Amino acid sequence: MPLPPEKCEMRRAAAAASLAIVVVGVFLSALAPGVRCQDDTNDYGDSPTANSNAGVNQFFTSVIYSRLSNLTDAFAADVSNRLGFCIKDSKKDWNGAFNFSSDLTFLTNCIKDTNGGLMQRVCTSAEVKFYFNSFYENGGKSNYLKPNRNCNLTSWASGCEPGWACSTGADQKVDLYNAKEMPSRTLSCGPCCEGFFCPHGITCMIPCPLGSYCPAAKLNKTTGVCDPYHYQLPPGQPNHTCGGADIWADVGSSSEIFCPAGYYCPSTIKKINCSSGHYCRLGSTSENRCFKKSSCKPNSSNQDITLFGLLLIIALGLLLLIMYNFSDQLLTSRERQQAKSREAAARSARETAQARERWKAAKDIAKKHAVGLQTQLSRTFSRKKSVRQAEQLKVLGQHRLGSDDSSLPPMSSGSGMSANQKKKEPSNLTKMMRSLEDNPDSDEGFNLEIGDKNVRKNMPKGKQMHTRSQIFKYAYGQIEKEKALQQQNKNLTFSGVISMATDTEIRTRPTIEIAFKDLTLTLKGKKKSLIRCVTGKIMPGRVTAVMGPSGAGKTTFLNALAGKATGCEMTGLVLINGKIESIHSYKKIIGFVPQDDVVHGNLTVEENLWFSARCRLPASMSKPDKVLVVERVIESLGLQPVRDSLVGTVEKRGISGGQRKRVNVGLEMVMEPSLLILDEPTSGLDSASSQLLLRALRREALEGVNIIMVLHQPSYTLFKMFDDLIILAKGGLTVYHGPVKKVEEYFSSLGIHVPERVNPPDHYIDILEGIVKPSTSSGINYKQLPLKWMQHNGYEIPPDMLHNATGDSVGGSTSLGSGTSNGGPETQSLAGEFWGDVKCIVEQKKDHIEHNFARSNDLSNRQTAGILRQYKYFFGRVGKQRLREARIQFVDFLILCLAGVCLGTLAKVNDETFGALGRFKIRFHVGTLQKTPFPNFLLCIAALLCKIAALRSFSLDKLHYWRESASGMSSLAYFLSKDTVDHFNTIIKPIVYLSMFYFFNNPRSSITDNYIILVALVYCVTGIAYAFAIFFQPGSAQLWSVLLPVVLTLIATQQQQSSSVKILANLCYPKWALEAFVISNAERYSGVWLVTRCGSLIKNDYNIHDWGLCIFVLVVYGIVFRIIAFFCMVTFQKK
């Protein structure tokens, strides 16, 4: 639980007092033993020898400091306990603040100046504690301390003035460890020694830390102020002069004792100009060498490395420009190589098939010439003279016409082969021709080149099995063979193509037969029927068309069969292969083609089809067979000319609309479905494209596929290509369900005849729309057609529709089956109607979520690729998409570069702000805060830019994911592949941003630490962006991505926080990122900055040891938000 504000202030006061007590106590406690040793041998402070012998003073100084160093370990535990929140390594911080071993001149000088009375002037623990506690008790409103034993209304020695100190007297022993009682110190008052500071209101001295510059003050006669410490001399005391330093606090309160920027102070009394080629920051103890080629003039406070930043900008600009213009070349070159091997294989297969056909034609001609030659010779020569020749010709004729042992076809020149030709090994083409001559009706000669019945024996094995040339050679050989078989069967009604199904190469697919009885879908909440009393059956090997006017429920009917109807109450009976089973049990062998063309526009036609085939075909199927399936679909859909073209998006032109529609259908055909459901696949296609698509679907039906589709007014040629027809009327009632050949016969029996030169489906739909009225001789109304169908088949008529069976045409709207009374809706109040709508929405959402999480047994008997393999396929696809979107990445990187340059140039990090949230006014100004732009800008800009860019990962692909997940693809593999590819941006974008920022700003903090922080921050905000992109629409997601970081940063940086606000701030990810930034900067400040560091960490309630915790929390937030995003993706998806 967070502490109350008053307790927090007490904690801060105690911590700060502990800091001063421990730091100064350590220093002074080391001095005490040395003095006690001298006291045992007649106090050196009173010895005239000590005043005259400088060597003795130096000796005593060394002894004092050596004992000081030896006591460091003794105080390490106390420092860690009291100041553990701001001191990481007590020994390191001790050396950084009080390791005076390099120069002890200030101690020697002070011993001389005080005539050996140094120990009588140094503050005890009680005085130091009083000094710092007084600051916090008065709330930082003044520089004056409370009255004490030595400085009060009745006793005010000159040592109480700033910069002066007094002695306790040579005969008084001082216990520096006494933290309860202040000693009486009012004698021998004089100016504070150089290297010490003497606070206003107490009469003792405290040593200045390293990094400070504490010389003796000098009076500025113009202003009357003792420079450089800004205190005035007391009035009425002409003998009082300026002393030494008067305060050590944070940089905002005591900047005058900090070693100035452009100088370095190796000791607290020495200040040296920073030489050329070096720079010295505020509070430096040594000068830092500048980078080569950087600009560092004398007395430089920072190095100017803008030139390196400009060079880096040029280099990154060239790199991004190359990425922008040549990103597509990598994939294009690879695709061009693949296309060459594919075209070579296709050309080889075509040439072999053409050679086969040419040889058959030449053989037939040779047969005719041989018969004619035999007849001519028999008439020319006499029987005696030509007996021998006639017998030879007879043998020759028989040999050419029917011999099973023929070696070579007859040569047109009539000359025989030479001896050398006979010795040569016959080529493949020669073997093929010999085989064709031996058996004209056999395909074995064809098999020698491209394979047929023995293709699996002739397929390459081992490593060659995976080469593209061999795979495509096998695939195109099969396709050419199938074309040859089609040419042998000239029946244009496709009945001749059935012979292909008997080939051993065709794999038999499991069949799915769907029967439905009284199928009714009612919208939950509103009780409105979408389809009603639909009875029938769709069978394997047949192509069924569903037609009807708009609003007849055609798409709803398909969704009901596919198990995709949510928010509806379904009644009736649906049988799968004669059993009551869930259609989802067969989703791996069911293809559903949506009405919209949900195709990846930044992939080529082949890449779209190949990805669907790899993920949805059986995992046991070999790669050559999968390639063959894809090539068959490409060939049958007429997509060969555009197979290597991008499908295209709204912004980038691709293939035509008709070709895109065929790709949409091909995505389901390549998975070799047993049930194929298509929602308006011919919409937007011309007559030729529609026929090409129907021919491909007919071929699928010949393999036993059950195909059902929705159509709008097909042409007569297209209409005759269907096997069965389902016509629905408005309200989802069946008007006809049966063979296409008998539809005209059925309607003729009702007195509805199709006029000449009118397309039958157009005429029937016009009647159902009410545009065309049936002939008066029929005596029926179009609203009675569903009832006529029920009566024709003996189906049970619903009670609310019985009045229409008598010929009453009034109340035709009751065919919708609402079943509500006429006055029901009118008498319902507005509140009741609103409550009904709310209940309807809630029920639909509940049903939608239950539908998404519904699980059923897998009865498809198909084992597709597992999650790891699908992850590999998804990763490859997303990688290609990112390469093709490299120009968008270029824009993202360019914006980050500009943001880094602008912030690095404009938001200069001043040392006075400590690189933290603001100035911590430890000098009586605890509650005041001046904000600095560095961490806030670094945090907000980087997080905002990366978060908005991450929205594209999921917001643009929702429709594609919904389609793929509904077909059985792994949602986890899809999500992980996207996230894995985005890790590239998580790693690279902080580098791009920080490289610009650091070269134009050059802060003290380590670029490595800040890079790790930014990586963790980008990982965190990327997870948040995923959740926004999945849960919200794109516009809302962008708004939340901009608003959330701003609000959370304001909450996290609130200075006066109540307990509830503090808990809320701890839940904000900017708080942890900001704390990590502050800590990484705080570790870079030591020595004179120690009070500033501890004050800043106290003010913000940070702990210097929590840097790793901050990184861990950011990473955990990223993981948690990714889990939330994945849950939303699975829960709120559309089926």
mmCIF file of N, CA, C and O in Angstrom, residues 973-1034:
data_model
loop_
_atom_site.group_PDB
_atom_site.id
_atom_site.type_symbol
_atom_site.label_atom_id
_atom_site.label_comp_id
_atom_site.label_asym_id
_atom_site.label_seq_id
_atom_site.Cartn_x
_atom_site.Cartn_y
_atom_site.Cartn_z
ATOM 1 N N ALA A 973 -1.037 -19.960 -34.943
ATOM 2 C CA ALA A 973 0.049 -19.838 -35.923
ATOM 3 C C ALA A 973 -0.036 -18.503 -36.656
ATOM 4 O O ALA A 973 0.988 -17.852 -36.910
ATOM 5 N N TYR A 974 -1.248 -18.085 -36.976
ATOM 6 C CA TYR A 974 -1.447 -16.799 -37.649
ATOM 7 C C TYR A 974 -0.968 -15.647 -36.766
ATOM 8 O O TYR A 974 -0.214 -14.766 -37.212
ATOM 9 N N PHE A 975 -1.360 -15.656 -35.493
ATOM 10 C CA PHE A 975 -1.004 -14.569 -34.582
ATOM 11 C C PHE A 975 0.496 -14.534 -34.325
ATOM 12 O O PHE A 975 1.125 -13.470 -34.369
ATOM 13 N N LEU A 976 1.084 -15.687 -34.054
ATOM 14 C CA LEU A 976 2.515 -15.731 -33.740
ATOM 15 C C LEU A 976 3.364 -15.313 -34.937
ATOM 16 O O LEU A 976 4.409 -14.680 -34.776
ATOM 17 N N SER A 977 2.939 -15.683 -36.135
ATOM 18 C CA SER A 977 3.718 -15.295 -37.316
ATOM 19 C C SER A 977 3.714 -13.780 -37.496
ATOM 20 O O SER A 977 4.751 -13.175 -37.799
ATOM 21 N N LYS A 978 2.563 -13.160 -37.296
ATOM 22 C CA LYS A 978 2.497 -11.699 -37.383
ATOM 23 C C LYS A 978 3.389 -11.051 -36.330
ATOM 24 O O LYS A 978 4.138 -10.107 -36.618
ATOM 25 N N ASP A 979 3.294 -11.560 -35.110
ATOM 26 C CA ASP A 979 4.083 -10.985 -34.018
ATOM 27 C C ASP A 979 5.579 -11.191 -34.245
ATOM 28 O O ASP A 979 6.389 -10.306 -33.959
ATOM 29 N N THR A 980 5.943 -12.352 -34.761
ATOM 30 C CA THR A 980 7.367 -12.628 -35.000
ATOM 31 C C THR A 980 7.948 -11.673 -36.035
ATOM 32 O O THR A 980 9.054 -11.141 -35.862
ATOM 33 N N VAL A 981 7.231 -11.442 -37.105
ATOM 34 C CA VAL A 981 7.721 -10.516 -38.136
ATOM 35 C C VAL A 981 7.797 -9.095 -37.593
ATOM 36 O O VAL A 981 8.722 -8.340 -37.924
ATOM 37 N N ASP A 982 6.851 -8.729 -36.710
ATOM 38 C CA ASP A 982 6.878 -7.379 -36.131
ATOM 39 C C ASP A 982 8.031 -7.188 -35.154
ATOM 40 O O ASP A 982 8.337 -6.048 -34.777
ATOM 41 N N HIS A 983 8.653 -8.281 -34.702
ATOM 42 C CA HIS A 983 9.826 -8.137 -33.839
ATOM 43 C C HIS A 983 10.956 -7.413 -34.565
ATOM 44 O O HIS A 983 11.819 -6.804 -33.920
ATOM 45 N N PHE A 984 10.971 -7.481 -35.876
ATOM 46 C CA PHE A 984 11.975 -6.730 -36.642
ATOM 47 C C PHE A 984 11.839 -5.240 -36.354
ATOM 48 O O PHE A 984 12.832 -4.543 -36.105
ATOM 49 N N ASN A 985 10.608 -4.735 -36.387
ATOM 50 C CA ASN A 985 10.392 -3.328 -36.075
ATOM 51 C C ASN A 985 10.690 -3.026 -34.613
ATOM 52 O O ASN A 985 11.181 -1.945 -34.278
ATOM 53 N N THR A 986 10.381 -3.981 -33.732
ATOM 54 C CA THR A 986 10.647 -3.779 -32.308
ATOM 55 C C THR A 986 12.131 -3.577 -32.057
ATOM 56 O O THR A 986 12.524 -2.816 -31.166
ATOM 57 N N ILE A 987 12.971 -4.221 -32.837
ATOM 58 C CA ILE A 987 14.420 -4.131 -32.644
ATOM 59 C C ILE A 987 15.015 -2.956 -33.421
ATOM 60 O O ILE A 987 15.895 -2.253 -32.916
ATOM 61 N N ILE A 988 14.539 -2.728 -34.629
ATOM 62 C CA ILE A 988 15.170 -1.744 -35.513
ATOM 63 C C ILE A 988 14.705 -0.316 -35.222
ATOM 64 O O ILE A 988 15.514 0.619 -35.226
ATOM 65 N N LYS A 989 13.429 -0.126 -34.953
ATOM 66 C CA LYS A 989 12.924 1.237 -34.789
ATOM 67 C C LYS A 989 13.572 1.989 -33.636
ATOM 68 O O LYS A 989 13.877 3.184 -33.782
ATOM 69 N N PRO A 990 13.796 1.366 -32.463
ATOM 70 C CA PRO A 990 14.540 2.109 -31.422
ATOM 71 C C PRO A 990 15.943 2.507 -31.861
ATOM 72 O O PRO A 990 16.436 3.577 -31.466
ATOM 73 N N ILE A 991 16.585 1.673 -32.673
ATOM 74 C CA ILE A 991 17.925 2.030 -33.166
ATOM 75 C C ILE A 991 17.846 3.258 -34.058
ATOM 76 O O ILE A 991 18.648 4.194 -33.936
ATOM 77 N N VAL A 992 16.869 3.270 -34.956
ATOM 78 C CA VAL A 992 16.718 4.411 -35.865
ATOM 79 C C VAL A 992 16.448 5.687 -35.079
ATOM 80 O O VAL A 992 17.051 6.741 -35.326
ATOM 81 N N TYR A 993 15.567 5.596 -34.112
ATOM 82 C CA TYR A 993 15.195 6.786 -33.338
ATOM 83 C C TYR A 993 16.350 7.266 -32.458
ATOM 84 O O TYR A 993 16.697 8.457 -32.463
ATOM 85 N N LEU A 994 16.958 6.364 -31.709
ATOM 86 C CA LEU A 994 18.008 6.758 -30.780
ATOM 87 C C LEU A 994 19.270 7.229 -31.493
ATOM 88 O O LEU A 994 19.991 8.089 -30.985
ATOM 89 N N SER A 995 19.568 6.636 -32.648
ATOM 90 C CA SER A 995 20.764 7.061 -33.364
ATOM 91 C C SER A 995 20.675 8.530 -33.743
ATOM 92 O O SER A 995 21.657 9.277 -33.633
ATOM 93 N N MET A 996 19.493 8.963 -34.152
ATOM 94 C CA MET A 996 19.314 10.376 -34.474
ATOM 95 C C MET A 996 19.317 11.229 -33.209
ATOM 96 O O MET A 996 19.976 12.266 -33.129
ATOM 97 N N PHE A 997 18.585 10.796 -32.204
ATOM 98 C CA PHE A 997 18.459 11.591 -30.989
ATOM 99 C C PHE A 997 19.809 11.790 -30.304
ATOM 100 O O PHE A 997 20.149 12.900 -29.885
ATOM 101 N N TYR A 998 20.601 10.753 -30.192
ATOM 102 C CA TYR A 998 21.858 10.849 -29.460
ATOM 103 C C TYR A 998 22.897 11.693 -30.187
ATOM 104 O O TYR A 998 23.676 12.398 -29.562
ATOM 105 N N PHE A 999 22.909 11.621 -31.496
ATOM 106 C CA PHE A 999 23.907 12.413 -32.219
ATOM 107 C C PHE A 999 23.568 13.895 -32.209
ATOM 108 O O PHE A 999 24.439 14.725 -32.430
ATOM 109 N N PHE A 1000 22.309 14.230 -31.978
ATOM 110 C CA PHE A 1000 21.943 15.643 -31.929
ATOM 111 C C PHE A 1000 21.746 16.141 -30.505
ATOM 112 O O PHE A 1000 21.505 17.319 -30.309
ATOM 113 N N ASN A 1001 21.835 15.249 -29.507
ATOM 114 C CA ASN A 1001 21.608 15.657 -28.133
ATOM 115 C C ASN A 1001 22.763 15.308 -27.215
ATOM 116 O O ASN A 1001 23.131 16.094 -26.352
ATOM 117 N N ASN A 1002 23.334 14.125 -27.397
ATOM 118 C CA ASN A 1002 24.481 13.664 -26.615
ATOM 119 C C ASN A 1002 24.240 13.767 -25.102
ATOM 120 O O ASN A 1002 24.967 14.455 -24.388
ATOM 121 N N PRO A 1003 23.235 13.077 -24.572
ATOM 122 C CA PRO A 1003 23.014 13.101 -23.122
ATOM 123 C C PRO A 1003 24.033 12.234 -22.401
ATOM 124 O O PRO A 1003 24.823 11.525 -23.007
ATOM 125 N N ARG A 1004 23.998 12.294 -21.058
ATOM 126 C CA ARG A 1004 24.949 11.516 -20.272
ATOM 127 C C ARG A 1004 24.588 10.040 -20.238
ATOM 128 O O ARG A 1004 25.467 9.193 -20.119
ATOM 129 N N SER A 1005 23.327 9.732 -20.272
ATOM 130 C CA SER A 1005 22.890 8.348 -20.090
ATOM 131 C C SER A 1005 23.408 7.451 -21.211
ATOM 132 O O SER A 1005 23.666 7.903 -22.326
ATOM 133 N N SER A 1006 23.532 6.171 -20.902
ATOM 134 C CA SER A 1006 24.082 5.203 -21.848
ATOM 135 C C SER A 1006 23.077 4.905 -22.946
ATOM 136 O O SER A 1006 21.879 4.700 -22.686
ATOM 137 N N ILE A 1007 23.549 4.868 -24.173
ATOM 138 C CA ILE A 1007 22.664 4.541 -25.290
ATOM 139 C C ILE A 1007 22.216 3.091 -25.221
ATOM 140 O O ILE A 1007 21.114 2.751 -25.641
ATOM 141 N N THR A 1008 23.045 2.234 -24.631
ATOM 142 C CA THR A 1008 22.648 0.832 -24.496
ATOM 143 C C THR A 1008 21.474 0.668 -23.548
ATOM 144 O O THR A 1008 20.499 -0.034 -23.846
ATOM 145 N N ASP A 1009 21.550 1.334 -22.395
ATOM 146 C CA ASP A 1009 20.451 1.251 -21.429
ATOM 147 C C ASP A 1009 19.161 1.791 -22.014
ATOM 148 O O ASP A 1009 18.092 1.192 -21.879
ATOM 149 N N ASN A 1010 19.263 2.940 -22.663
ATOM 150 C CA ASN A 1010 18.050 3.538 -23.234
ATOM 151 C C ASN A 1010 17.523 2.732 -24.406
ATOM 152 O O ASN A 1010 16.309 2.703 -24.636
ATOM 153 N N TYR A 1011 18.396 2.066 -25.139
ATOM 154 C CA TYR A 1011 17.927 1.192 -26.211
ATOM 155 C C TYR A 1011 17.134 0.020 -25.644
ATOM 156 O O TYR A 1011 16.075 -0.336 -26.161
ATOM 157 N N ILE A 1012 17.645 -0.573 -24.571
ATOM 158 C CA ILE A 1012 16.916 -1.687 -23.956
ATOM 159 C C ILE A 1012 15.555 -1.215 -23.448
ATOM 160 O O ILE A 1012 14.535 -1.908 -23.595
ATOM 161 N N ILE A 1013 15.521 -0.024 -22.862
ATOM 162 C CA ILE A 1013 14.244 0.517 -22.385
ATOM 163 C C ILE A 1013 13.281 0.723 -23.541
ATOM 164 O O ILE A 1013 12.092 0.367 -23.464
ATOM 165 N N LEU A 1014 13.773 1.287 -24.625
ATOM 166 C CA LEU A 1014 12.894 1.541 -25.771
ATOM 167 C C LEU A 1014 12.417 0.242 -26.417
ATOM 168 O O LEU A 1014 11.280 0.148 -26.870
ATOM 169 N N VAL A 1015 13.275 -0.762 -26.466
ATOM 170 C CA VAL A 1015 12.850 -2.059 -27.011
ATOM 171 C C VAL A 1015 11.712 -2.636 -26.163
ATOM 172 O O VAL A 1015 10.702 -3.107 -26.688
ATOM 173 N N ALA A 1016 11.888 -2.602 -24.837
ATOM 174 C CA ALA A 1016 10.821 -3.100 -23.958
ATOM 175 C C ALA A 1016 9.557 -2.258 -24.101
ATOM 176 O O ALA A 1016 8.435 -2.788 -24.102
ATOM 177 N N LEU A 1017 9.724 -0.941 -24.238
ATOM 178 C CA LEU A 1017 8.562 -0.067 -24.391
ATOM 179 C C LEU A 1017 7.842 -0.322 -25.708
ATOM 180 O O LEU A 1017 6.600 -0.405 -25.754
ATOM 181 N N VAL A 1018 8.595 -0.452 -26.792
ATOM 182 C CA VAL A 1018 7.978 -0.723 -28.097
ATOM 183 C C VAL A 1018 7.294 -2.084 -28.091
ATOM 184 O O VAL A 1018 6.207 -2.252 -28.652
ATOM 185 N N TYR A 1019 7.911 -3.069 -27.441
ATOM 186 C CA TYR A 1019 7.269 -4.385 -27.318
ATOM 187 C C TYR A 1019 5.938 -4.278 -26.564
ATOM 188 O O TYR A 1019 4.952 -4.923 -26.933
ATOM 189 N N CYS A 1020 5.931 -3.444 -25.530
ATOM 190 C CA CYS A 1020 4.708 -3.252 -24.746
ATOM 191 C C CYS A 1020 3.619 -2.575 -25.569
ATOM 192 O O CYS A 1020 2.480 -3.066 -25.636
ATOM 193 N N VAL A 1021 3.944 -1.451 -26.203
ATOM 194 C CA VAL A 1021 2.917 -0.704 -26.934
ATOM 195 C C VAL A 1021 2.478 -1.456 -28.189
ATOM 196 O O VAL A 1021 1.350 -1.259 -28.664
ATOM 197 N N THR A 1022 3.336 -2.295 -28.739
ATOM 198 C CA THR A 1022 2.923 -3.111 -29.884
ATOM 199 C C THR A 1022 1.815 -4.083 -29.480
ATOM 200 O O THR A 1022 0.851 -4.285 -30.226
ATOM 201 N N GLY A 1023 1.950 -4.689 -28.287
ATOM 202 C CA GLY A 1023 0.885 -5.551 -27.798
ATOM 203 C C GLY A 1023 -0.417 -4.798 -27.598
ATOM 204 O O GLY A 1023 -1.502 -5.307 -27.902
ATOM 205 N N ILE A 1024 -0.328 -3.561 -27.081
ATOM 206 C CA ILE A 1024 -1.534 -2.737 -26.922
ATOM 207 C C ILE A 1024 -2.143 -2.420 -28.281
ATOM 208 O O ILE A 1024 -3.371 -2.448 -28.455
ATOM 209 N N ALA A 1025 -1.295 -2.119 -29.255
ATOM 210 C CA ALA A 1025 -1.796 -1.824 -30.604
ATOM 211 C C ALA A 1025 -2.500 -3.040 -31.200
ATOM 212 O O ALA A 1025 -3.515 -2.899 -31.900
ATOM 213 N N TYR A 1026 -1.986 -4.234 -30.953
ATOM 214 C CA TYR A 1026 -2.663 -5.438 -31.430
ATOM 215 C C TYR A 1026 -4.086 -5.513 -30.886
ATOM 216 O O TYR A 1026 -5.033 -5.802 -31.631
ATOM 217 N N ALA A 1027 -4.217 -5.281 -29.565
ATOM 218 C CA ALA A 1027 -5.542 -5.363 -28.951
ATOM 219 C C ALA A 1027 -6.485 -4.313 -29.543
ATOM 220 O O ALA A 1027 -7.653 -4.604 -29.825
ATOM 221 N N PHE A 1028 -5.993 -3.094 -29.737
ATOM 222 C CA PHE A 1028 -6.829 -2.044 -30.323
ATOM 223 C C PHE A 1028 -7.224 -2.391 -31.757
ATOM 224 O O PHE A 1028 -8.379 -2.208 -32.163
ATOM 225 N N ALA A 1029 -6.255 -2.858 -32.542
ATOM 226 C CA ALA A 1029 -6.525 -3.164 -33.952
ATOM 227 C C ALA A 1029 -7.548 -4.277 -34.099
ATOM 228 O O ALA A 1029 -8.352 -4.270 -35.039
ATOM 229 N N ILE A 1030 -7.520 -5.249 -33.197
ATOM 230 C CA ILE A 1030 -8.435 -6.384 -33.297
ATOM 231 C C ILE A 1030 -9.809 -6.039 -32.745
ATOM 232 O O ILE A 1030 -10.834 -6.424 -33.323
ATOM 233 N N PHE A 1031 -9.848 -5.298 -31.646
ATOM 234 C CA PHE A 1031 -11.121 -5.051 -30.967
ATOM 235 C C PHE A 1031 -11.895 -3.892 -31.597
ATOM 236 O O PHE A 1031 -13.123 -3.930 -31.652
ATOM 237 N N PHE A 1032 -11.193 -2.853 -32.067
ATOM 238 C CA PHE A 1032 -11.860 -1.668 -32.592
ATOM 239 C C PHE A 1032 -11.772 -1.622 -34.121
ATOM 240 O O PHE A 1032 -10.975 -2.325 -34.738
ATOM 241 N N GLN A 1033 -12.601 -0.745 -34.666
ATOM 242 C CA GLN A 1033 -12.488 -0.423 -36.082
ATOM 243 C C GLN A 1033 -11.236 0.430 -36.295
ATOM 244 O O GLN A 1033 -10.718 1.045 -35.350
ATOM 245 N N PRO A 1034 -10.708 0.484 -37.534
ATOM 246 C CA PRO A 1034 -9.434 1.195 -37.748
ATOM 247 C C PRO A 1034 -9.428 2.634 -37.245
ATOM 248 O O PRO A 1034 -8.455 3.073 -36.622
#
